[in-house]
Short mmCIF file of C-alpha atoms in Angstrom, two decimals:
data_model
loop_
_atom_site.label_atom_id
_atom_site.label_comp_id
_atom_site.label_asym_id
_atom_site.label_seq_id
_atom_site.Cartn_x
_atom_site.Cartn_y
_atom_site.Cartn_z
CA UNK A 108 21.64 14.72 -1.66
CA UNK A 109 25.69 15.25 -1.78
CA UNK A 110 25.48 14.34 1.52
CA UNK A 111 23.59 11.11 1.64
CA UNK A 112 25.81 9.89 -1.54
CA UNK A 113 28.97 10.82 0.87
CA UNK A 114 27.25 8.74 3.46
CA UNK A 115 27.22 5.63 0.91
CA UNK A 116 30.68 4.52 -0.47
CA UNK A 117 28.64 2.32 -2.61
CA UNK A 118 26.78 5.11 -4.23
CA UNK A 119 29.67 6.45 -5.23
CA UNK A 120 30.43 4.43 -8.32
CA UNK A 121 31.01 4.97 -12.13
CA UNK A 122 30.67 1.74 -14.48
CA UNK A 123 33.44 -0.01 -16.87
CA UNK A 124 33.39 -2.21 -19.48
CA UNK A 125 35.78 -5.38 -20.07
CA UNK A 126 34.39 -6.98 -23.17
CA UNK A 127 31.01 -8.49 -21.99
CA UNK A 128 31.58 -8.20 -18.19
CA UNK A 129 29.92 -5.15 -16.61
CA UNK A 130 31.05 -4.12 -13.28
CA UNK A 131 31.50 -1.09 -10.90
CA UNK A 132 34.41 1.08 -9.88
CA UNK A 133 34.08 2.39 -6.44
CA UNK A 134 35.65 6.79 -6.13
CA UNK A 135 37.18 8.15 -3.03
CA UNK A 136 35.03 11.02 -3.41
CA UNK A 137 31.72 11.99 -5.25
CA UNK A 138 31.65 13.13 -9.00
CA UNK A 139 29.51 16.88 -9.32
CA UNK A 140 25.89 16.06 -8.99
CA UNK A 141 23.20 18.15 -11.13
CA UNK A 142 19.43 18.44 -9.89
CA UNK A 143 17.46 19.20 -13.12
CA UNK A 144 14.34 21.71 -12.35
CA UNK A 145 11.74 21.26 -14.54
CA UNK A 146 7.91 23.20 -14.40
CA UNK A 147 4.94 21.84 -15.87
CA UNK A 148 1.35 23.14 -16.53
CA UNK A 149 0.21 20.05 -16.63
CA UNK A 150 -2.31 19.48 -13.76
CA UNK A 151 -4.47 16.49 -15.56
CA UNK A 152 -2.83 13.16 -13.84
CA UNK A 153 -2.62 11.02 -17.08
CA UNK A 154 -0.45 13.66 -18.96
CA UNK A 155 1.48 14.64 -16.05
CA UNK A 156 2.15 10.76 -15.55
CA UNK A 157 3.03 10.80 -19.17
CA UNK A 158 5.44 14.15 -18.77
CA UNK A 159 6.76 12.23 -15.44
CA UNK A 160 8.08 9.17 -16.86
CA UNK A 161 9.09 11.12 -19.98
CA UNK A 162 11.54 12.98 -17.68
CA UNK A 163 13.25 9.71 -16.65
CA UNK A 164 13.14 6.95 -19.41
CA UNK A 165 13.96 9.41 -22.57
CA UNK A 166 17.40 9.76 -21.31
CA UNK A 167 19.75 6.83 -19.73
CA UNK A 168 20.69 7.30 -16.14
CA UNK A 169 24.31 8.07 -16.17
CA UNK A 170 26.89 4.99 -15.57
CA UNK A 171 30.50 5.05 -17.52
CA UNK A 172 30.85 9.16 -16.92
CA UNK A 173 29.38 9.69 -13.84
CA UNK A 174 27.23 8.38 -10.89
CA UNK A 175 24.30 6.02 -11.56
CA UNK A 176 21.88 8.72 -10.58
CA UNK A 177 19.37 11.84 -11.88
CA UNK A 178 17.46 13.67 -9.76
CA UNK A 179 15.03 15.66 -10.73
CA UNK A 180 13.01 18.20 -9.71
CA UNK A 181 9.35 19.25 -11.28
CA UNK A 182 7.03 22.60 -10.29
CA UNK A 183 3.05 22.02 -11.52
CA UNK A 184 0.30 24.62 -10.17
CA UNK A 185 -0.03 22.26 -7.46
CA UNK A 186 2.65 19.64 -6.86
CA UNK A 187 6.28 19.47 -6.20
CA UNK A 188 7.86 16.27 -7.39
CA UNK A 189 10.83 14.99 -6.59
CA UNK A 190 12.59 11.81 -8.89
CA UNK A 191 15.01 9.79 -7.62
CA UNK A 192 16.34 7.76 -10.45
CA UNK A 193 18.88 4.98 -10.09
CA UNK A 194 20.80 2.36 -11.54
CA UNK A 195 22.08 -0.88 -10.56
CA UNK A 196 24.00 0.60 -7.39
CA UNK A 197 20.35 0.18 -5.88
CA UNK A 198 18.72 -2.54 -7.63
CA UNK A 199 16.06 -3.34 -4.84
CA UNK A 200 12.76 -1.79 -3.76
CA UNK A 201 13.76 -1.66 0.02
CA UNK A 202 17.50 -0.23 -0.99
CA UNK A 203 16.25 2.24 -3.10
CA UNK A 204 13.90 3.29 -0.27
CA UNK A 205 16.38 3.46 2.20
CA UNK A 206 18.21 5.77 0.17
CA UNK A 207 15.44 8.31 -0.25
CA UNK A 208 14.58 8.29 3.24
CA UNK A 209 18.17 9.22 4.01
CA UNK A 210 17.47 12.38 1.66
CA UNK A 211 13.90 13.19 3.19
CA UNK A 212 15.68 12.80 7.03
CA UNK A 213 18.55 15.31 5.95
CA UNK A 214 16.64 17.64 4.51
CA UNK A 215 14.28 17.19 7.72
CA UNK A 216 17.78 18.08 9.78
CA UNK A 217 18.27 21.24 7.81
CA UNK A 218 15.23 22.65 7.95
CA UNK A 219 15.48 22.08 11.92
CA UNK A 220 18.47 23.37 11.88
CA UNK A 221 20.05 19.96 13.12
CA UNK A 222 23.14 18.25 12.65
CA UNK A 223 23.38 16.19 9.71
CA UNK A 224 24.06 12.54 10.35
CA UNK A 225 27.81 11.59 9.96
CA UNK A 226 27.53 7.81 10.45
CA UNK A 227 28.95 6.71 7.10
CA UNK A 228 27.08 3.24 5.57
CA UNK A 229 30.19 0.73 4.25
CA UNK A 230 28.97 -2.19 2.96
CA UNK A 231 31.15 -4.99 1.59
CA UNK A 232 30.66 -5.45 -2.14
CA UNK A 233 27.27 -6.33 -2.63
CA UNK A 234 27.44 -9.92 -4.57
CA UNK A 235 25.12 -12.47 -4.67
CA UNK A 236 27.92 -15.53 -4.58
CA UNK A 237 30.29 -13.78 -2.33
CA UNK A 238 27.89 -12.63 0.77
CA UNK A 239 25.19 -16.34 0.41
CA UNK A 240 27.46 -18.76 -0.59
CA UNK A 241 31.05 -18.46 0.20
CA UNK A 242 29.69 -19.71 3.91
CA UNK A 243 28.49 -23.41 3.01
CA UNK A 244 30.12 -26.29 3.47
CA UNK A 245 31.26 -28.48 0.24
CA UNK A 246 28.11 -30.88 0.77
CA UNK A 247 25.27 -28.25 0.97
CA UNK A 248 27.08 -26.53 -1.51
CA UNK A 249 27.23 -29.40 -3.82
CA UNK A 250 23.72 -30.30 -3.19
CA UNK A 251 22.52 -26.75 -4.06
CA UNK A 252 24.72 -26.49 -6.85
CA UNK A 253 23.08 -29.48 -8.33
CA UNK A 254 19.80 -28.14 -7.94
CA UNK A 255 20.63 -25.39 -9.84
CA UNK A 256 21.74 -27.16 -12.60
CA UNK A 257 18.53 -28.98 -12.73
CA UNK A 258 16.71 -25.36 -12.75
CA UNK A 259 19.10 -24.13 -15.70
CA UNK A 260 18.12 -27.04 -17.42
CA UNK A 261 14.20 -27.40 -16.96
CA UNK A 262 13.87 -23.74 -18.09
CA UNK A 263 15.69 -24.31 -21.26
CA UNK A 264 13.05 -27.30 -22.13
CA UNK A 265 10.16 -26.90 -20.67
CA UNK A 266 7.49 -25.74 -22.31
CA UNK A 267 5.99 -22.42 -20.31
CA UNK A 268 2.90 -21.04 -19.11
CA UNK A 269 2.45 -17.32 -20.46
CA UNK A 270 -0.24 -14.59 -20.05
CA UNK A 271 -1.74 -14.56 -22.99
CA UNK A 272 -0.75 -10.67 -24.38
CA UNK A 273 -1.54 -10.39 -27.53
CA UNK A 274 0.47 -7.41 -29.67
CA UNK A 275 4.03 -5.91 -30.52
CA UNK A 276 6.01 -4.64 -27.98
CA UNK A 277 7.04 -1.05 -28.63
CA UNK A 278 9.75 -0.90 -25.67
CA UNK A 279 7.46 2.19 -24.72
CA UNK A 280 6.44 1.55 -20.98
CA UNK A 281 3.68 2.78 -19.15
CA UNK A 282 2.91 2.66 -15.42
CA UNK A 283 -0.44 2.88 -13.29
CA UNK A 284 0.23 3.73 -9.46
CA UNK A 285 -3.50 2.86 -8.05
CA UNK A 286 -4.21 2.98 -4.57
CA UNK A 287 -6.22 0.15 -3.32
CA UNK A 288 -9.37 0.16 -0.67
CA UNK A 289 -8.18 0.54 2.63
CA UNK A 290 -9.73 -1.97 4.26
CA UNK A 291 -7.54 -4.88 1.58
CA UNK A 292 -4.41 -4.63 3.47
CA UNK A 293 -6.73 -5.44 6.91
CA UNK A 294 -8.59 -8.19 5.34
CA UNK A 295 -5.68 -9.78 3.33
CA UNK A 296 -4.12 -10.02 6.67
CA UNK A 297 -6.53 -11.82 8.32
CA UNK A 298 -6.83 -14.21 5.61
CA UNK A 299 -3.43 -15.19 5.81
CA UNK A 300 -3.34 -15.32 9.18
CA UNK A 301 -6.55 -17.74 9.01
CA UNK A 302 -4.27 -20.36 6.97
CA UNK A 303 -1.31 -20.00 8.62
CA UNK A 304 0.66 -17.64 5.86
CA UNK A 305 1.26 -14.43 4.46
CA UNK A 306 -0.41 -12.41 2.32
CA UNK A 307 2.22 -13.18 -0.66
CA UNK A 308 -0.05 -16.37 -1.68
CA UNK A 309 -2.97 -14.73 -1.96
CA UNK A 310 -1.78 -11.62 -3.93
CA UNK A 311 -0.32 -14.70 -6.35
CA UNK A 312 -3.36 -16.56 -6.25
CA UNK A 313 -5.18 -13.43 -7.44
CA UNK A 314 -2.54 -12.75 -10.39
CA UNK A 315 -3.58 -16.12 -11.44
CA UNK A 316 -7.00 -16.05 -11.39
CA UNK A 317 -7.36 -12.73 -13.21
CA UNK A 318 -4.87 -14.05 -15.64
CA UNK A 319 -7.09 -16.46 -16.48
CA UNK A 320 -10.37 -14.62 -16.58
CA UNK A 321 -8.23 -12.32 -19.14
CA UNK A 322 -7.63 -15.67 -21.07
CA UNK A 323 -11.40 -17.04 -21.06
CA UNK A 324 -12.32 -13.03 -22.37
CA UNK A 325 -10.06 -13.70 -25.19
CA UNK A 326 -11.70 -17.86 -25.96
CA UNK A 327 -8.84 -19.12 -24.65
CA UNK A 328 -6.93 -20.90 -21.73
CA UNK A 329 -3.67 -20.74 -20.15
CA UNK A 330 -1.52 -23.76 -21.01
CA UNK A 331 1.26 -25.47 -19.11
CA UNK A 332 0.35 -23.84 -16.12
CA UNK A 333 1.23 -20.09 -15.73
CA UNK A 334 5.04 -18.92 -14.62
CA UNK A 335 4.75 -16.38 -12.66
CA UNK A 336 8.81 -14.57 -11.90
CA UNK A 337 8.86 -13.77 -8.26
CA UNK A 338 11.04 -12.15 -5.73
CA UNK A 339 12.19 -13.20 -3.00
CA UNK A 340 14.09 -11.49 0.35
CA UNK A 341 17.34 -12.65 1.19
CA UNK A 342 17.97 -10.89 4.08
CA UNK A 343 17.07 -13.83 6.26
CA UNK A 344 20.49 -15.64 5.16
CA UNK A 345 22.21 -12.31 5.82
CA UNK A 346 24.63 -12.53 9.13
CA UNK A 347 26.49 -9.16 8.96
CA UNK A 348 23.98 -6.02 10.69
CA UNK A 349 25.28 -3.52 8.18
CA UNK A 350 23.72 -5.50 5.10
CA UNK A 351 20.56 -6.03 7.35
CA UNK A 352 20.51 -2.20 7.87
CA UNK A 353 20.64 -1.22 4.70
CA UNK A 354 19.76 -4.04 2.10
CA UNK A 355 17.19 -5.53 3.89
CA UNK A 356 15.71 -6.85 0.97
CA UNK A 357 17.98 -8.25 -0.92
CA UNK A 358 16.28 -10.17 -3.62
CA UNK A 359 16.91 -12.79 -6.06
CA UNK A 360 13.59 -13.48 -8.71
CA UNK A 361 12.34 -17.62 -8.83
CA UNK A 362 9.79 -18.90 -10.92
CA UNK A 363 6.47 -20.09 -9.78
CA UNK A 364 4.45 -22.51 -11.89
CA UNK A 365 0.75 -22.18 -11.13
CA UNK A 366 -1.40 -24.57 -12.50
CA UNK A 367 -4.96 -22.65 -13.15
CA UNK A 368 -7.10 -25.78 -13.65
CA UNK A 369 -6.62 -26.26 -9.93
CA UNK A 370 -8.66 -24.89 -6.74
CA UNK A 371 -7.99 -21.87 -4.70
CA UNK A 372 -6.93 -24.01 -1.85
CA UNK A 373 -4.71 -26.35 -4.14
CA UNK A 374 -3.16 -23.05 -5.59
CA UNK A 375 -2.46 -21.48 -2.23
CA UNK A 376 -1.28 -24.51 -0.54
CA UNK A 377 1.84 -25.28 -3.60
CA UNK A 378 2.90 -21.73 -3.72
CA UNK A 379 3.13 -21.52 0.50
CA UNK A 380 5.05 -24.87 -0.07
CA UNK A 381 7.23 -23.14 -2.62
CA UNK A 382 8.02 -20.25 -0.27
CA UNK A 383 8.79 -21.86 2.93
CA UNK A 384 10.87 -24.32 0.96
CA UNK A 385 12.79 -21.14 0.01
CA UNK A 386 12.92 -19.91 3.50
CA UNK A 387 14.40 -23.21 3.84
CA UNK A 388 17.56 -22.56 1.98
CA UNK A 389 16.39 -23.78 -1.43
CA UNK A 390 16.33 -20.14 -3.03
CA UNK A 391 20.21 -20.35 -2.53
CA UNK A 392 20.18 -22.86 -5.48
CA UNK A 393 18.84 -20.04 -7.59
CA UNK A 394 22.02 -18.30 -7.16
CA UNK A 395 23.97 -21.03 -8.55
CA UNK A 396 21.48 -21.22 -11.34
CA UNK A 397 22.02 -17.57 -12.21
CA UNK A 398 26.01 -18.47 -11.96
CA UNK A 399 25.44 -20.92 -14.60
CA UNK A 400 23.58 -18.88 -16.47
CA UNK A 401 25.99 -15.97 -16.54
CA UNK A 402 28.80 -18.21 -17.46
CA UNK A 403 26.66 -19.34 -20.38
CA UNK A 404 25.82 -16.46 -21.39
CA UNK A 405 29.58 -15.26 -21.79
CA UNK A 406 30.04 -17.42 -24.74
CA UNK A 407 27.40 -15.21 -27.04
CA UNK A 408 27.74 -12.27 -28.93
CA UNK A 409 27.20 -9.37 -26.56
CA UNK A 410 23.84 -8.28 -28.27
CA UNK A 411 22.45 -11.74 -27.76
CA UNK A 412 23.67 -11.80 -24.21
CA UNK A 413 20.79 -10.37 -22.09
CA UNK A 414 17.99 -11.48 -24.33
CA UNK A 415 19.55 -15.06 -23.82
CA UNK A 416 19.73 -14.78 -19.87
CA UNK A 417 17.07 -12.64 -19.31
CA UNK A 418 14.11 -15.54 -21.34
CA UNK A 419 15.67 -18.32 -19.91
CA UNK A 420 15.73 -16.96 -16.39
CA UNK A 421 12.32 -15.85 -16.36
CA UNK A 422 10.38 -18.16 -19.32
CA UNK A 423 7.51 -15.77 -18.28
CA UNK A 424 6.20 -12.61 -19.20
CA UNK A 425 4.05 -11.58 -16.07
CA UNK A 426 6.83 -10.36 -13.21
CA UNK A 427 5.54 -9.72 -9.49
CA UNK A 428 6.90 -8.21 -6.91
CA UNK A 429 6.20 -7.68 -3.12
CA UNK A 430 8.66 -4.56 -1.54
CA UNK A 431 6.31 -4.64 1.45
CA UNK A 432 5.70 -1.42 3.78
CA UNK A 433 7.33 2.18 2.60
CA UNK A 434 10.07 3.74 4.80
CA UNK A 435 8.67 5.63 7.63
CA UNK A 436 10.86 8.26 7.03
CA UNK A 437 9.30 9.01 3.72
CA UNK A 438 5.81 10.47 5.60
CA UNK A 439 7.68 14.20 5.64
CA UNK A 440 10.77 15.59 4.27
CA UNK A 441 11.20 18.49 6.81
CA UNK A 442 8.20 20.01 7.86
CA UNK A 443 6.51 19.01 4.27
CA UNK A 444 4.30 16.30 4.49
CA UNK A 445 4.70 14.27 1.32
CA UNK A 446 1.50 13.83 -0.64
CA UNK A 447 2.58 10.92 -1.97
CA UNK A 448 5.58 7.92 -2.70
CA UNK A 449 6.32 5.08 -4.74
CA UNK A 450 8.95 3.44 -6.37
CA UNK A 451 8.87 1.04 -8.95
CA UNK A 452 11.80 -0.51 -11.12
CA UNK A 453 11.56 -0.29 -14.93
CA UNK A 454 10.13 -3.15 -16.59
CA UNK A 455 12.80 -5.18 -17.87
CA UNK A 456 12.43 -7.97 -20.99
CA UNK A 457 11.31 -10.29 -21.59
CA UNK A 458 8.71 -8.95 -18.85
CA UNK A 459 5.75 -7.71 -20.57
CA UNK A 460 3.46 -6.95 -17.49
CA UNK A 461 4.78 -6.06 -14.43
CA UNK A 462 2.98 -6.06 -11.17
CA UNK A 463 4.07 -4.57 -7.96
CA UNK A 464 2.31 -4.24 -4.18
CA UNK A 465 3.80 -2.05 -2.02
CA UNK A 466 2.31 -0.42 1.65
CA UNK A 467 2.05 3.18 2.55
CA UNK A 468 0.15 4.82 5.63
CA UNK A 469 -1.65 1.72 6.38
CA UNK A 470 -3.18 0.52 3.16
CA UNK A 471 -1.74 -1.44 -0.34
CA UNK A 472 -1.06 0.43 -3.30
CA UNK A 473 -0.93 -1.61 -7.12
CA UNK A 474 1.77 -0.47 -9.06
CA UNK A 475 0.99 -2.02 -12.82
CA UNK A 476 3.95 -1.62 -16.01
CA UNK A 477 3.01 -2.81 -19.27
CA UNK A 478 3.72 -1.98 -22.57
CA UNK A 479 1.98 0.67 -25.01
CA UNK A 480 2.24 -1.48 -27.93
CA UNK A 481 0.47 -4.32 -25.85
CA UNK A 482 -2.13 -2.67 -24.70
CA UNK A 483 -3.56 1.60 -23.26
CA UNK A 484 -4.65 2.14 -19.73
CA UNK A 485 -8.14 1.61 -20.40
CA UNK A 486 -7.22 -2.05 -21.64
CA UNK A 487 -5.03 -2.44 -19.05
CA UNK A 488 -7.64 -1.26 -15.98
CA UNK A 489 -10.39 -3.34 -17.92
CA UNK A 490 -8.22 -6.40 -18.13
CA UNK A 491 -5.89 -6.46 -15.62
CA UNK A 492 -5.96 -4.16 -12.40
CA UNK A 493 -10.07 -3.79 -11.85
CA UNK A 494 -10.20 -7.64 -11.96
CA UNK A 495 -7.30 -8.27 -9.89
CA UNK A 496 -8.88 -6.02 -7.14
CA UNK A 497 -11.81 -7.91 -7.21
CA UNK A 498 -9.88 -11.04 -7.21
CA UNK A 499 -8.79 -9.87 -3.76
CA UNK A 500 -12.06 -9.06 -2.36
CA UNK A 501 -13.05 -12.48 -3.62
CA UNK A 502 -10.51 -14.34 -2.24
CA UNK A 503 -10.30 -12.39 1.45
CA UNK A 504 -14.22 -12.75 1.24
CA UNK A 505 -14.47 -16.26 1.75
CA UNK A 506 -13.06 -19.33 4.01
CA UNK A 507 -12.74 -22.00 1.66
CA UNK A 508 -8.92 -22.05 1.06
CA UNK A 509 -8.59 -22.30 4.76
CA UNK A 510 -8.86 -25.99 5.10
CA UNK A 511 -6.61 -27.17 3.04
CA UNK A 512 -3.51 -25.20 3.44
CA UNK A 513 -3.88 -25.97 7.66
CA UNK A 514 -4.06 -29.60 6.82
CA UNK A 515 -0.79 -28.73 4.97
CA UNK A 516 0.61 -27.72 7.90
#
């Protein structure tokens, strides 16, 4: 682990405090790192879930005294778990992977009794304006500036779709990590590949759609169309190999509005227009909204300043997110096969639900946040994850979205 941290300049970075403005101080050399050892008789997956996620949300990872990091290290009767617990340094799925595969390939040298990797990873300063905008000339520039605007000022008053979760939040969070059929990631595949996309639409199209079967269980209906926060990769607008090595997913969240009184086909067809209009360059305006935003939020009292940005970026409570296959590297550390891997990011507000699809040894894996107050995981496998599995094998069972999204083009 002291190793891979030397290998990353950027990991190496304790956290200051100018008024309102957070930022990052980069050290010459690495601050003591502590790996915490924990046992547990807990062999029962719900409790050992519970014990798990005790271990890294009761206490804050560390920022203005030391490295934004914890590891730590649990014994059960029959597993040995290793958490790798960041923050902000590593803010994406694919980062954060990269930087435990680093870890698993190192210790995979020692054992071996190999040479440990000295190729150091120096990034520029990760920041969104600096490394996507600084290249445009003054007329796309202006034109995506503009658009951002707009954004800022549609989410401010507009009314917004919402999943309908009823309940206080406790701030208490809660994950499921369910592993889906094998055979989904094959068929979702093919169904994409039948309409000329991805599988992104149709894991949206199936958020929807359960969303609203949640809503008709309750006597109700989903109003304004649902928002849906998204994320999207910009490593496509990323020049420099370095970033592509290491941040290959850089992402930046947008909000989708998905109307449920309309057909699969309908549904499919406006958010594939949504994301190849991103692909396009458009998500680049999003970055100039979140400038705005920032700037706006400067002017409130510090305690109102994330609540402010973070509802009128989003304007949605249901947050999805696509980190797409697992690091390779992750399969073994050493000679150890690992049992099992995922990474999710906390859920952060005004998020209530958070869904995330990830890919590991050929097949999908759900990874579902929500909050205790809201709802317990019986609710939230009755409501939310059973139905949005079926939702899939609905949706890859049958043809009838195809026509309209290839007449789209």
């Amino acid at each position: 682990i002291e190793h891979v941290i030397d290998r990353h300049p950027m990991a190496r970075s304790v956290q200051y405090q100018r008024g309102v403005i957070l930022g990052w101080r980069h050290l010459a050399k690495r601050l003591p790192i502590e790996i915490e050892q924990r046992t547990s008789i807990n062999v029962d997956p719900v409790r050992l879930r519970a014990e798990l996620l005790d271990n890294a949300w009761r206490e804050r990872v560390p920022v203005r005294d030391g490295h934004p990091f914890r590891f730590i290290y649990t014994r059960t009767p029959d597993r040995h778990i290793l958490q790798i617990l960041t923050s902000h340094t590593f803010t994406d799925g694919k980062a954060a992977q990269l930087f435990s595969g680093d870890i698993a390939e190192a210790y995979g040298h020692l054992a071996a009794g190999r040479p440990l990797d000295p190729e150091v990873v120096d990034l520029q300063e990760r920041n969104h304006d600096r490394l996507f905008l600084s290249g445009l000339g003054w007329k796309d520039a202006l034109r995506l500036a503009w658009k951002g605007v707009t954004g800022f000022v549609h989410d401010l008053v507009m009314p917004s779709g919402r999943l309908l979760v009823g309940g206080k939040r406790s701030g208490e969070t809660d994950v499921l990590m369910v592993e889906l059929p094998r055979e989904m990631l094959g068929a979702l595949k093919d169904a994409g590949a039948r309409q000329g996309s991805t599988i992104h639409p149709l894991l949206l199209l199936a958020l929807l759609r359960t969303a609203q079967q949640d809503a008709a269980a309750q006597g109700k209906r989903l109003r304004h169309g649902l928002r849906i926060v998204d994320n999207f990769s910009l490593r496509r607008f990323v020049d420099d190999p370095r970033m592509q090595k290491l941040y290959d997913c850089v992402a930046v969240p947008y909000t989708l509005e998905l109307d449920p009184e309309q057909d699969d086909a309908t549904v499919l067809s406006t958010a594939h227009q949504r994301l190849e209009a991103l692909k396009d360059g458009d998500i680049l305006s999003e970055i100039y909204r979140f400038r705005l935003l920032f700037q706006s939020s400067l002017l409130l009292p510090k305690a109102a300043t994330i609540r402010f940005a973070a509802n009128v970026l989003t304007r949605a409570n249901l947050i999805c997110t696509n980190v797409g296959p697992i690091d390779a590297r992750l399969e073994h550390f050493g000679p150890i096969a690992v049992r099992s891997y995922y990474s999710f990011p906390q859920l952060f507000p005004p998020g209530e639900v958070m869904v995330q699809i990830s890919a590991f040894r050929g097949h999908l894996r759900l990874v579902f946040l929500y909050d205790k107050g809201q709802m317990d995981e019986a609710q939230a496998r009755k409501r939310y994850v059973d139905p949005f599995i079926a939702e899939l094998h609905r949706i890859t069972a049958t043809d009838d979205v195809t026509p309209a999204l290839a007449a789209n083009g």
